[in-house]
Short mmCIF file of C-alpha atoms in Angstrom, two decimals:
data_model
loop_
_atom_site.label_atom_id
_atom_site.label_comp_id
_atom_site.label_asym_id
_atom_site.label_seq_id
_atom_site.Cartn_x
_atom_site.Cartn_y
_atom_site.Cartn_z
CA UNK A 1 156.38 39.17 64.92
CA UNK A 2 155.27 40.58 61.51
CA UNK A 3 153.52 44.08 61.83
CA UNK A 4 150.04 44.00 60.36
CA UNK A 5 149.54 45.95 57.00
CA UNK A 6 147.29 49.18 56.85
CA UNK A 7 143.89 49.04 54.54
CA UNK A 8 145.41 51.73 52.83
CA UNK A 9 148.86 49.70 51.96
CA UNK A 10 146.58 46.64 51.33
CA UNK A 11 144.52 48.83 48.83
CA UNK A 12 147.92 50.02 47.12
CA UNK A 13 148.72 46.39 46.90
CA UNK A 14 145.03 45.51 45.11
CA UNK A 15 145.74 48.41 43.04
CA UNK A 16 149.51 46.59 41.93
CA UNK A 17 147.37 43.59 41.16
CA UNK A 18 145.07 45.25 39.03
CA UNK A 19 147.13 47.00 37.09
CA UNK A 20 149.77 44.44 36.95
CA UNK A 21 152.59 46.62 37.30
CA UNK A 22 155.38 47.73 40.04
CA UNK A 23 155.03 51.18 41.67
CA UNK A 24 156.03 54.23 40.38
CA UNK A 25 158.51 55.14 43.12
CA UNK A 26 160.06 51.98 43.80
CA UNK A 27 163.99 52.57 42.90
CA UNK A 28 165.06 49.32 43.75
CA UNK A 29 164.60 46.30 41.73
CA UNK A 30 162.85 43.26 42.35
CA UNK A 31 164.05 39.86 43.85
CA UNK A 32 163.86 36.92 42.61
CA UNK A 33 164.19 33.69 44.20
CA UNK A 34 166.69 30.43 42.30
CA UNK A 35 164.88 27.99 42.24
CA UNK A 36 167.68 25.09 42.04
CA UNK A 37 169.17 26.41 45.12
CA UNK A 38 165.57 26.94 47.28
CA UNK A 39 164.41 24.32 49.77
CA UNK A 40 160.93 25.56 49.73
CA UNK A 41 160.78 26.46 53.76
CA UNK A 42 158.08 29.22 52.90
CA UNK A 43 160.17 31.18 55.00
CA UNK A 44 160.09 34.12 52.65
CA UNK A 45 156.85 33.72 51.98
CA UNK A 46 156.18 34.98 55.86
CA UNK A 47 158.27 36.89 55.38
CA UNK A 48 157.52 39.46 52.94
CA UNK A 49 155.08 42.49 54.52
CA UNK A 50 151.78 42.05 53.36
CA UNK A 51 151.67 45.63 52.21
CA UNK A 52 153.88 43.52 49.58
CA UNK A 53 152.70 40.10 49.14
CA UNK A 54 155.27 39.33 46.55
CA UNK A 55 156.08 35.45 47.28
CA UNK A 56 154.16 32.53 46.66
CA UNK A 57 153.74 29.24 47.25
CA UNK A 58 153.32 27.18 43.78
CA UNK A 59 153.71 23.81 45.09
CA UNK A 60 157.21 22.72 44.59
CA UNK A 61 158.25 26.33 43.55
CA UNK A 62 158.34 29.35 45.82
CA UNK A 63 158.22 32.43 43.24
CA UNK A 64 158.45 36.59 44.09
CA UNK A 65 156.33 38.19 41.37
CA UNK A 66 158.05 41.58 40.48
CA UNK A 67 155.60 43.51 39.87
CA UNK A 68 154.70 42.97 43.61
CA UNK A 69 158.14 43.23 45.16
CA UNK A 70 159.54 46.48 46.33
CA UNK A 71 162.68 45.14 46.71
CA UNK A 72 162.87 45.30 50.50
CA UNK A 73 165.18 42.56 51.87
CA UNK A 74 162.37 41.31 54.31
CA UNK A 75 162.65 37.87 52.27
CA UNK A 76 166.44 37.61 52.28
CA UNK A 77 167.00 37.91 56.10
CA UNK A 78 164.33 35.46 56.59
CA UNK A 79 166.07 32.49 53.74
CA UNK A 80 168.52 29.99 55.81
CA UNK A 81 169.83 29.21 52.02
CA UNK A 82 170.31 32.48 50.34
CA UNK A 83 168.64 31.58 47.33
CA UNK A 84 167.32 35.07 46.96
CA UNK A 85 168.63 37.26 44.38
CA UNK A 86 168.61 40.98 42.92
CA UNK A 87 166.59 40.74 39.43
CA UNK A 88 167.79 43.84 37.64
CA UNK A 89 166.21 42.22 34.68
CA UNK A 90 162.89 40.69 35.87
CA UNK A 91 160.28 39.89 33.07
CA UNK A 92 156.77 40.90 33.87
CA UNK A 93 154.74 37.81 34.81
CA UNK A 94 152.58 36.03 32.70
CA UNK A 95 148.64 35.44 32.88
CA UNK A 96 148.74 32.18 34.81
CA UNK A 97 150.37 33.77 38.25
CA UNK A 98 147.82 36.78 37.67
CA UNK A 99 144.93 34.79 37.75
CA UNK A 100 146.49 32.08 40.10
CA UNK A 101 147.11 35.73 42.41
CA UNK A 102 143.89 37.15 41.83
CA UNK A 103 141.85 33.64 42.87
CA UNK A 104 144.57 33.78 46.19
CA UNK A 105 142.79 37.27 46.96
CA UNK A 106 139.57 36.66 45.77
CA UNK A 107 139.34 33.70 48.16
CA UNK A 108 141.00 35.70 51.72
CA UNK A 109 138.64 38.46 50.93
#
């Protein structure tokens, strides 16, 4: 069963979002998911602790937006294909997932 988030980690997590960036005192990278090899179960998507919320369902791609992910492995023990991968050089993300994100909180708020 996945443990239930604080307000305060949620509010660290709206902060993320807002300023679009990773936090400071993550040392580990982000993950990334390959797409060619990812049957898009959404099981990493359930995953990832909401404190996180890195992974999203975009239809017919799943996507972990760096910025979001600590780099946990909560995703990769859930995959049954292992499609999930270190990204030790992840690109930040682009305007379309920000606003795409921000209308996905707006709209469970």
């Amino acid at each position: 069963m996945k443990k239930l988030a604080s307000s305060a980690a949620l509010s660290e997590r709206a902060e993320r979002i807002a300023r679009r960036s990773r936090a400071d005192n993550w040392k580990k990278p982000p993950r990334r998911i390959e797409t060619s090899e990812c049957i898009t179960c959404d099981s990493c998507l359930r995953g990832c602790p909401a404190e996180f919320g890195a992974v999203f369902d975009l239809g017919l791609d799943v996507v972990i937006v760096p910025e979001l992910c600590s780099g946990c492995p909560a995703c990769v023990l859930e995959c049954p294909v292992d499609c999930i991968y270190v990204d030790e050089d992840w690109s930040p993300t682009g305007d379309a997932m920000w606003n795409h994100i921000e209308l996905t909180a707006e709209s469970a708020a």
